[in-house]
Amino acid sequence: MRQGLDLHGLSKSFKGSPVPALEEFSLSLAPGSCTAVLGPSGSGKSTLLRTVAGLEIPDRGSVLLDGQNLAAVRPERRGMAMVFQRPLLFPHLNVLDNVAFAATIRGVPRRRARTDAETFLDLVQMEGTGKRAVSDLSGGQQQRVAIARGLAARPEVLLLDEPFSALDPELRSAMHELLAQVREKLNPTILMVTHDRDEAAAVADHLALISEGKLLQHSTVQEMYTRPASLQVSRLLGGTNEIPGTVREGVHYSALGAHALPGNHQWPEGPATMVIRQEHVILLDEHSPGLLAVVTRIRTRGPRKLVTMEAAGVNLHAEATASPALATGDAIRIQLPTPALAVVGGTSEHRSAPLTSPDGKVLA
Amino acid sequence: MPAAEVLTARPRPLTAAGHGRKARVLGALLAVPAVLLVAFVVVGGSAMVAAQSLGLMPLVGRPELSTAAYTAHGGDLLVGAGLSLAIAGASTVLACLIGFTAALIMMQGRWCGKLVAAMSSLSIPVPHIVGAATAGLLLADSGLLARVFGAAERWPDIVGGQWWLAVIFEYAWKESAFVGLVVAGTLATRSVDYEETAALLGAGRLRRLRHVLLPLSLPALIISGTIAFIYSFGSYEVAWLLGRPYPEPLPVMALRLYNSVTLTSRPEAAAVAVVTAVVSLSAALAALACLRKIPLWR
């Protein structure tokens, strides 16, 4: 019976590195789920994946697959396949033989292995390319073949190490769709690492946020965005609004006034920072009801605008579409919808440096 | 064209094809000095030796087209060719086996890998003649090993024996270092990633060796093996120092005939050299044909 993948207290340090790559990292993946491990560069994502795959030996902790401890199990016997950032198709084999590789080395007769491989090539919409050399394929096609090759090994767990990060946005979207189709048809347990939160949200049903080798939060995608466990989580997910104040009886009191918090959650009493994602802040004209704010800066991001405002001495950020037409110095009204509010314990510290997103973009 | 038009006319931008053609011409021009020098030495030298072997450039007497130089020692020439092929073939096979193993050990990156890499790097600059002298002092029936083991009477004929073991050993030792470093250089940039990928697809160590590492190394093995073969086939000093007086491998025979007091032996020496060059060229062409069949090379 499938019980999924369990990681217990994984720790891993590398010689010469002052900080551990993984520190007491625990995570449970249900069978058939897709979990994206999200974190900035150097946070230990790839080390985690390599440790799960058996390519790195953890200093402490264990990896359990369907209840079996994999500590003494070699990578080739773990029932996992991994797709890397680079497709790493074997250059001495053609496309079909690459996909048939796992079956071939298991001793399956070549003809049967190739027939089997063709079904996986069809699955990734690469039918008819079997006889081509891998060097004849584009980057996206090669990554499709790499996924087909991984799936053809019939792994219990498919590990994806930033497999789409080298592809252009259009191709990435196509690969996300492909992964969704693969999940529908084969339902493997997928553990994927990425530094792109949009990709993580598009592909996975669960997110695990990692920073400096530690698990910050593991939850559904929706919960991660709307109920961050800490300010660090909120920031790593691109959240920019932090309003210090105090929570009393489900209401957050701050310079912006009293804001009732969503009733479906037990909020801790005492000093707390209210967070709301910038895309949830509603901008209205000056005559509408809401908090009065003055626009201090506008940055255009393609079809959207990142609007920085000051309301009652608090800096706030909102993501707006092209309308309404705004200019620096405009007085506007803002609303903070209750369902989008969350609080995290403690007050936010002063941030002198601009915030950066996990993919390195400056957010504010 | 009107003057105003001439003044304002700009050179037409080159198309991609034009750029490619220009780059090719420029590349060819840059290579011309080296090509001319190599052509002068190789083609000129080969032509002179061929002409000498065919009696067209005698030291004494009138030039006369003849194959006499090839038939003068016909039997010895064939035996020598066979012997040279056997020595070069055996030493090349051994060098490839040892070199490939050494490359795999080097790729492990542990202390033993570093040691093997250091030993291989040290072996490369040692001249063959020094290696041959060392092998002689070490492996002869009066050599160091025979004395250490106190087995002078029972010591096998490694040096000067009928199986030319010392010669094969010396070539294998020297060329295996070369093969090892070439293969390790090829594998260094790619083997770890492909090995890990193969392992995660279920391939154990032997399967990875058979299905991944060996195919990835094959072009480098063929190229370095061919170079080792051609060198072993054409060099004389090791066989001359460690081999038997008779039969003679081709390079030893060529050297003896060339140094002969009989000046008429020069065309015969040239004939032996031509046969050596033809066999070496055939080996190179065969290696190229093999490489073309390998998908990785294509």
PDB file of C-alpha atoms in Angstrom, chain A residues 153-342:
ATOM      1  CA  ALA A 153      11.271   4.079 -15.415  1.00  0.00           C
ATOM      2  CA  ARG A 154       7.899   3.938 -13.606  1.00  0.00           C
ATOM      3  CA  PRO A 155       9.176   5.671 -10.491  1.00  0.00           C
ATOM      4  CA  GLU A 156       7.120   5.882  -7.347  1.00  0.00           C
ATOM      5  CA  VAL A 157       8.513   9.351  -6.872  1.00  0.00           C
ATOM      6  CA  LEU A 158       9.440  11.717  -9.666  1.00  0.00           C
ATOM      7  CA  LEU A 159      12.012  14.290  -8.604  1.00  0.00           C
ATOM      8  CA  LEU A 160      12.189  17.473 -10.631  1.00  0.00           C
ATOM      9  CA  ASP A 161      15.177  19.748 -10.070  1.00  0.00           C
ATOM     10  CA  GLU A 162      14.207  23.061 -11.649  1.00  0.00           C
ATOM     11  CA  PRO A 163      13.461  21.238 -14.883  1.00  0.00           C
ATOM     12  CA  PHE A 164      11.915  24.174 -16.706  1.00  0.00           C
ATOM     13  CA  SER A 165      14.093  27.031 -15.529  1.00  0.00           C
ATOM     14  CA  ALA A 166      16.149  27.116 -18.721  1.00  0.00           C
ATOM     15  CA  LEU A 167      13.088  27.329 -20.964  1.00  0.00           C
ATOM     16  CA  ASP A 168      11.408  30.434 -22.313  1.00  0.00           C
ATOM     17  CA  PRO A 169       8.096  31.511 -20.683  1.00  0.00           C
ATOM     18  CA  GLU A 170       5.879  30.139 -23.446  1.00  0.00           C
ATOM     19  CA  LEU A 171       7.586  26.772 -23.374  1.00  0.00           C
ATOM     20  CA  ARG A 172       7.434  26.726 -19.592  1.00  0.00           C
ATOM     21  CA  SER A 173       3.677  27.158 -19.690  1.00  0.00           C
ATOM     22  CA  ALA A 174       3.456  24.284 -22.151  1.00  0.00           C
ATOM     23  CA  MET A 175       5.580  22.127 -19.852  1.00  0.00           C
ATOM     24  CA  HIS A 176       3.363  22.984 -16.882  1.00  0.00           C
ATOM     25  CA  GLU A 177       0.366  21.837 -18.891  1.00  0.00           C
ATOM     26  CA  LEU A 178       2.231  18.680 -19.862  1.00  0.00           C
ATOM     27  CA  LEU A 179       3.025  17.940 -16.236  1.00  0.00           C
ATOM     28  CA  ALA A 180      -0.638  18.368 -15.328  1.00  0.00           C
ATOM     29  CA  GLN A 181      -1.575  15.839 -18.036  1.00  0.00           C
ATOM     30  CA  VAL A 182       1.072  13.409 -16.821  1.00  0.00           C
ATOM     31  CA  ARG A 183      -0.306  13.688 -13.301  1.00  0.00           C
ATOM     32  CA  GLU A 184      -3.817  12.973 -14.537  1.00  0.00           C
ATOM     33  CA  LYS A 185      -2.728   9.878 -16.428  1.00  0.00           C
ATOM     34  CA  LEU A 186      -0.025   8.361 -14.227  1.00  0.00           C
ATOM     35  CA  ASN A 187      -0.466  10.042 -10.850  1.00  0.00           C
ATOM     36  CA  PRO A 188       3.130   9.769  -9.622  1.00  0.00           C
ATOM     37  CA  THR A 189       4.224  11.418  -6.408  1.00  0.00           C
ATOM     38  CA  ILE A 190       6.171  14.475  -7.506  1.00  0.00           C
ATOM     39  CA  LEU A 191       8.702  16.440  -5.529  1.00  0.00           C
ATOM     40  CA  MET A 192       9.872  19.454  -7.445  1.00  0.00           C
ATOM     41  CA  VAL A 193      12.265  22.205  -6.523  1.00  0.00           C
ATOM     42  CA  THR A 194      12.078  25.639  -8.033  1.00  0.00           C
ATOM     43  CA  HIS A 195      12.973  29.199  -7.202  1.00  0.00           C
ATOM     44  CA  ASP A 196      10.041  30.501  -9.218  1.00  0.00           C
ATOM     45  CA  ARG A 197       6.963  30.954  -7.032  1.00  0.00           C
ATOM     46  CA  ASP A 198       4.682  31.390 -10.035  1.00  0.00           C
ATOM     47  CA  GLU A 199       5.826  28.067 -11.404  1.00  0.00           C
ATOM     48  CA  ALA A 200       5.421  26.431  -8.015  1.00  0.00           C
ATOM     49  CA  ALA A 201       1.883  27.757  -7.727  1.00  0.00           C
ATOM     50  CA  ALA A 202       1.060  26.691 -11.288  1.00  0.00           C
ATOM     51  CA  VAL A 203       2.311  23.124 -10.990  1.00  0.00           C
ATOM     52  CA  ALA A 204       2.038  21.986  -7.393  1.00  0.00           C
ATOM     53  CA  ASP A 205      -0.820  21.460  -4.995  1.00  0.00           C
ATOM     54  CA  HIS A 206       1.466  21.841  -1.975  1.00  0.00           C
ATOM     55  CA  LEU A 207       4.342  24.189  -1.324  1.00  0.00           C
ATOM     56  CA  ALA A 208       7.261  23.689   1.029  1.00  0.00           C
ATOM     57  CA  LEU A 209       9.178  26.883   1.636  1.00  0.00           C
ATOM     58  CA  ILE A 210      12.829  26.420   2.463  1.00  0.00           C
ATOM     59  CA  SER A 211      15.432  28.939   3.547  1.00  0.00           C
ATOM     60  CA  GLU A 212      18.966  28.253   4.767  1.00  0.00           C
ATOM     61  CA  GLY A 213      18.209  24.552   4.848  1.00  0.00           C
ATOM     62  CA  LYS A 214      15.207  24.895   7.145  1.00  0.00           C
ATOM     63  CA  LEU A 215      11.595  24.257   6.333  1.00  0.00           C
ATOM     64  CA  LEU A 216       9.671  27.458   6.950  1.00  0.00           C
ATOM     65  CA  GLN A 217       6.212  26.282   6.028  1.00  0.00           C
ATOM     66  CA  HIS A 218       4.512  23.363   4.289  1.00  0.00           C
ATOM     67  CA  SER A 219       0.942  23.859   3.215  1.00  0.00           C
ATOM     68  CA  THR A 220      -1.333  24.107   0.241  1.00  0.00           C
ATOM     69  CA  VAL A 221      -0.524  26.783  -2.284  1.00  0.00           C
ATOM     70  CA  GLN A 222      -3.557  28.845  -1.302  1.00  0.00           C
ATOM     71  CA  GLU A 223      -2.777  28.650   2.403  1.00  0.00           C
ATOM     72  CA  MET A 224       0.845  29.546   1.871  1.00  0.00           C
ATOM     73  CA  TYR A 225      -0.162  32.766   0.171  1.00  0.00           C
ATOM     74  CA  THR A 226      -3.060  33.711   2.433  1.00  0.00           C
ATOM     75  CA  ARG A 227      -1.806  32.402   5.796  1.00  0.00           C
ATOM     76  CA  PRO A 228       1.973  32.797   5.856  1.00  0.00           C
ATOM     77  CA  ALA A 229       3.480  31.339   9.010  1.00  0.00           C
ATOM     78  CA  SER A 230       6.008  34.121   9.396  1.00  0.00           C
ATOM     79  CA  LEU A 231       7.099  37.395   7.928  1.00  0.00           C
ATOM     80  CA  GLN A 232       9.949  35.544   6.236  1.00  0.00           C
ATOM     81  CA  VAL A 233       7.462  33.312   4.450  1.00  0.00           C
ATOM     82  CA  SER A 234       5.386  36.294   3.442  1.00  0.00           C
ATOM     83  CA  ARG A 235       8.455  38.061   2.088  1.00  0.00           C
ATOM     84  CA  LEU A 236       9.795  35.009   0.257  1.00  0.00           C
ATOM     85  CA  LEU A 237       6.427  34.688  -1.428  1.00  0.00           C
ATOM     86  CA  GLY A 238       6.674  38.264  -2.572  1.00  0.00           C
ATOM     87  CA  GLY A 239       4.453  39.833   0.076  1.00  0.00           C
ATOM     88  CA  THR A 240       5.358  43.470   0.656  1.00  0.00           C
ATOM     89  CA  ASN A 241       2.715  44.830   3.025  1.00  0.00           C
ATOM     90  CA  GLU A 242       3.532  44.594   6.724  1.00  0.00           C
ATOM     91  CA  ILE A 243       1.497  46.612   9.190  1.00  0.00           C
ATOM     92  CA  PRO A 244       2.657  46.422  12.802  1.00  0.00           C
ATOM     93  CA  GLY A 245       0.014  46.464  15.506  1.00  0.00           C
ATOM     94  CA  THR A 246      -1.750  44.379  18.102  1.00  0.00           C
ATOM     95  CA  VAL A 247      -4.376  41.662  17.900  1.00  0.00           C
ATOM     96  CA  ARG A 248      -7.209  41.653  20.399  1.00  0.00           C
ATOM     97  CA  GLU A 249     -10.217  39.378  20.084  1.00  0.00           C
ATOM     98  CA  GLY A 250      -9.769  38.746  16.386  1.00  0.00           C
ATOM     99  CA  VAL A 251      -9.192  42.376  15.463  1.00  0.00           C
ATOM    100  CA  HIS A 252      -5.896  43.914  14.426  1.00  0.00           C
ATOM    101  CA  TYR A 253      -5.292  47.433  15.722  1.00  0.00           C
ATOM    102  CA  SER A 254      -2.666  49.556  13.999  1.00  0.00           C
ATOM    103  CA  ALA A 255      -2.028  53.026  12.620  1.00  0.00           C
ATOM    104  CA  LEU A 256      -4.469  52.089   9.857  1.00  0.00           C
ATOM    105  CA  GLY A 257      -7.215  51.512  12.410  1.00  0.00           C
ATOM    106  CA  ALA A 258      -9.041  48.379  13.457  1.00  0.00           C
ATOM    107  CA  HIS A 259      -9.286  45.533  10.959  1.00  0.00           C
ATOM    108  CA  ALA A 260     -11.336  42.460  11.691  1.00  0.00           C
ATOM    109  CA  LEU A 261      -9.404  39.338  10.816  1.00  0.00           C
ATOM    110  CA  PRO A 262     -10.917  36.359   8.979  1.00  0.00           C
ATOM    111  CA  GLY A 263     -13.093  34.431  11.414  1.00  0.00           C
ATOM    112  CA  ASN A 264     -12.076  30.939  10.258  1.00  0.00           C
ATOM    113  CA  HIS A 265      -8.757  31.047  12.047  1.00  0.00           C
ATOM    114  CA  GLN A 266      -7.528  31.317  15.628  1.00  0.00           C
ATOM    115  CA  TRP A 267      -5.361  34.427  15.709  1.00  0.00           C
ATOM    116  CA  PRO A 268      -2.820  34.839  18.502  1.00  0.00           C
ATOM    117  CA  GLU A 269      -3.420  37.726  20.867  1.00  0.00           C
ATOM    118  CA  GLY A 270      -0.818  40.431  21.383  1.00  0.00           C
ATOM    119  CA  PRO A 271       1.685  42.276  19.208  1.00  0.00           C
ATOM    120  CA  ALA A 272       1.396  41.067  15.614  1.00  0.00           C
ATOM    121  CA  THR A 273       2.085  42.204  12.115  1.00  0.00           C
ATOM    122  CA  MET A 274      -0.782  42.222   9.691  1.00  0.00           C
ATOM    123  CA  VAL A 275       0.063  41.173   6.154  1.00  0.00           C
ATOM    124  CA  ILE A 276      -1.942  41.473   3.001  1.00  0.00           C
ATOM    125  CA  ARG A 277      -0.718  40.651  -0.452  1.00  0.00           C
ATOM    126  CA  GLN A 278      -0.327  43.614  -2.740  1.00  0.00           C
ATOM    127  CA  GLU A 279      -2.646  42.123  -5.365  1.00  0.00           C
ATOM    128  CA  HIS A 280      -5.466  42.018  -2.791  1.00  0.00           C
ATOM    129  CA  VAL A 281      -5.326  45.718  -1.874  1.00  0.00           C
ATOM    130  CA  ILE A 282      -8.244  47.485  -3.539  1.00  0.00           C
ATOM    131  CA  LEU A 283      -7.559  50.942  -4.961  1.00  0.00           C
ATOM    132  CA  LEU A 284     -10.458  53.332  -5.230  1.00  0.00           C
ATOM    133  CA  ASP A 285     -10.857  56.965  -6.143  1.00  0.00           C
ATOM    134  CA  GLU A 286     -10.646  59.688  -3.525  1.00  0.00           C
ATOM    135  CA  HIS A 287     -14.420  59.937  -3.038  1.00  0.00           C
ATOM    136  CA  SER A 288     -15.005  56.251  -2.336  1.00  0.00           C
ATOM    137  CA  PRO A 289     -15.149  54.791   1.140  1.00  0.00           C
ATOM    138  CA  GLY A 290     -11.881  53.473   2.550  1.00  0.00           C
ATOM    139  CA  LEU A 291      -8.573  54.530   4.002  1.00  0.00           C
ATOM    140  CA  LEU A 292      -7.081  57.699   2.636  1.00  0.00           C
ATOM    141  CA  ALA A 293      -3.650  57.174   1.030  1.00  0.00           C
ATOM    142  CA  VAL A 294      -1.273  59.191  -1.097  1.00  0.00           C
ATOM    143  CA  VAL A 295       0.541  57.622  -4.009  1.00  0.00           C
ATOM    144  CA  THR A 296       4.294  57.987  -3.539  1.00  0.00           C
ATOM    145  CA  ARG A 297       5.636  55.907  -6.409  1.00  0.00           C
ATOM    146  CA  ILE A 298       4.395  53.964  -9.418  1.00  0.00           C
ATOM    147  CA  ARG A 299       6.336  51.305 -11.255  1.00  0.00           C
ATOM    148  CA  THR A 300       5.022  49.769 -14.406  1.00  0.00           C
ATOM    149  CA  ARG A 301       5.381  46.018 -14.789  1.00  0.00           C
ATOM    150  CA  GLY A 302       3.982  45.264 -18.222  1.00  0.00           C
ATOM    151  CA  PRO A 303       0.191  45.368 -17.981  1.00  0.00           C
ATOM    152  CA  ARG A 304       0.314  45.953 -14.217  1.00  0.00           C
ATOM    153  CA  LYS A 305       1.453  48.735 -11.981  1.00  0.00           C
ATOM    154  CA  LEU A 306       3.116  48.455  -8.615  1.00  0.00           C
ATOM    155  CA  VAL A 307       1.756  51.367  -6.621  1.00  0.00           C
ATOM    156  CA  THR A 308       3.460  52.487  -3.432  1.00  0.00           C
ATOM    157  CA  MET A 309       1.320  54.550  -1.072  1.00  0.00           C
ATOM    158  CA  GLU A 310       1.451  56.113   2.330  1.00  0.00           C
ATOM    159  CA  ALA A 311      -1.547  55.792   4.578  1.00  0.00           C
ATOM    160  CA  ALA A 312      -1.432  57.082   8.150  1.00  0.00           C
ATOM    161  CA  GLY A 313       2.351  56.928   8.127  1.00  0.00           C
ATOM    162  CA  VAL A 314       2.407  53.326   6.881  1.00  0.00           C
ATOM    163  CA  ASN A 315       3.918  52.386   3.543  1.00  0.00           C
ATOM    164  CA  LEU A 316       1.681  50.087   1.539  1.00  0.00           C
ATOM    165  CA  HIS A 317       1.981  48.470  -1.844  1.00  0.00           C
ATOM    166  CA  ALA A 318      -0.704  47.501  -4.285  1.00  0.00           C
ATOM    167  CA  GLU A 319      -0.717  45.797  -7.609  1.00  0.00           C
ATOM    168  CA  ALA A 320      -3.056  47.535  -9.980  1.00  0.00           C
ATOM    169  CA  THR A 321      -4.086  47.045 -13.558  1.00  0.00           C
ATOM    170  CA  ALA A 322      -3.842  49.894 -16.025  1.00  0.00           C
ATOM    171  CA  SER A 323      -6.904  51.643 -14.606  1.00  0.00           C
ATOM    172  CA  PRO A 324      -7.555  53.755 -12.682  1.00  0.00           C
ATOM    173  CA  ALA A 325      -5.066  56.210 -14.090  1.00  0.00           C
ATOM    174  CA  LEU A 326      -2.803  57.125 -11.205  1.00  0.00           C
ATOM    175  CA  ALA A 327       0.030  59.560 -10.746  1.00  0.00           C
ATOM    176  CA  THR A 328       2.495  60.188  -7.983  1.00  0.00           C
ATOM    177  CA  GLY A 329       0.974  62.520  -5.381  1.00  0.00           C
ATOM    178  CA  ASP A 330      -2.615  61.443  -6.106  1.00  0.00           C
ATOM    179  CA  ALA A 331      -4.870  60.983  -3.115  1.00  0.00           C
ATOM    180  CA  ILE A 332      -6.781  57.722  -3.287  1.00  0.00           C
ATOM    181  CA  ARG A 333      -8.815  55.453  -1.056  1.00  0.00           C
ATOM    182  CA  ILE A 334      -7.831  51.903  -0.320  1.00  0.00           C
ATOM    183  CA  GLN A 335      -9.663  48.928   1.094  1.00  0.00           C
ATOM    184  CA  LEU A 336      -8.118  45.894   2.748  1.00  0.00           C
ATOM    185  CA  PRO A 337     -10.621  43.056   2.319  1.00  0.00           C
ATOM    186  CA  THR A 338     -10.993  40.934   5.436  1.00  0.00           C
ATOM    187  CA  PRO A 339     -10.569  37.495   3.746  1.00  0.00           C
ATOM    188  CA  ALA A 340      -7.178  38.601   2.441  1.00  0.00           C
ATOM    189  CA  LEU A 341      -5.842  39.645   5.830  1.00  0.00           C
ATOM    190  CA  ALA A 342      -3.514  37.574   7.982  1.00  0.00           C
TER     191      ALA A 342
END
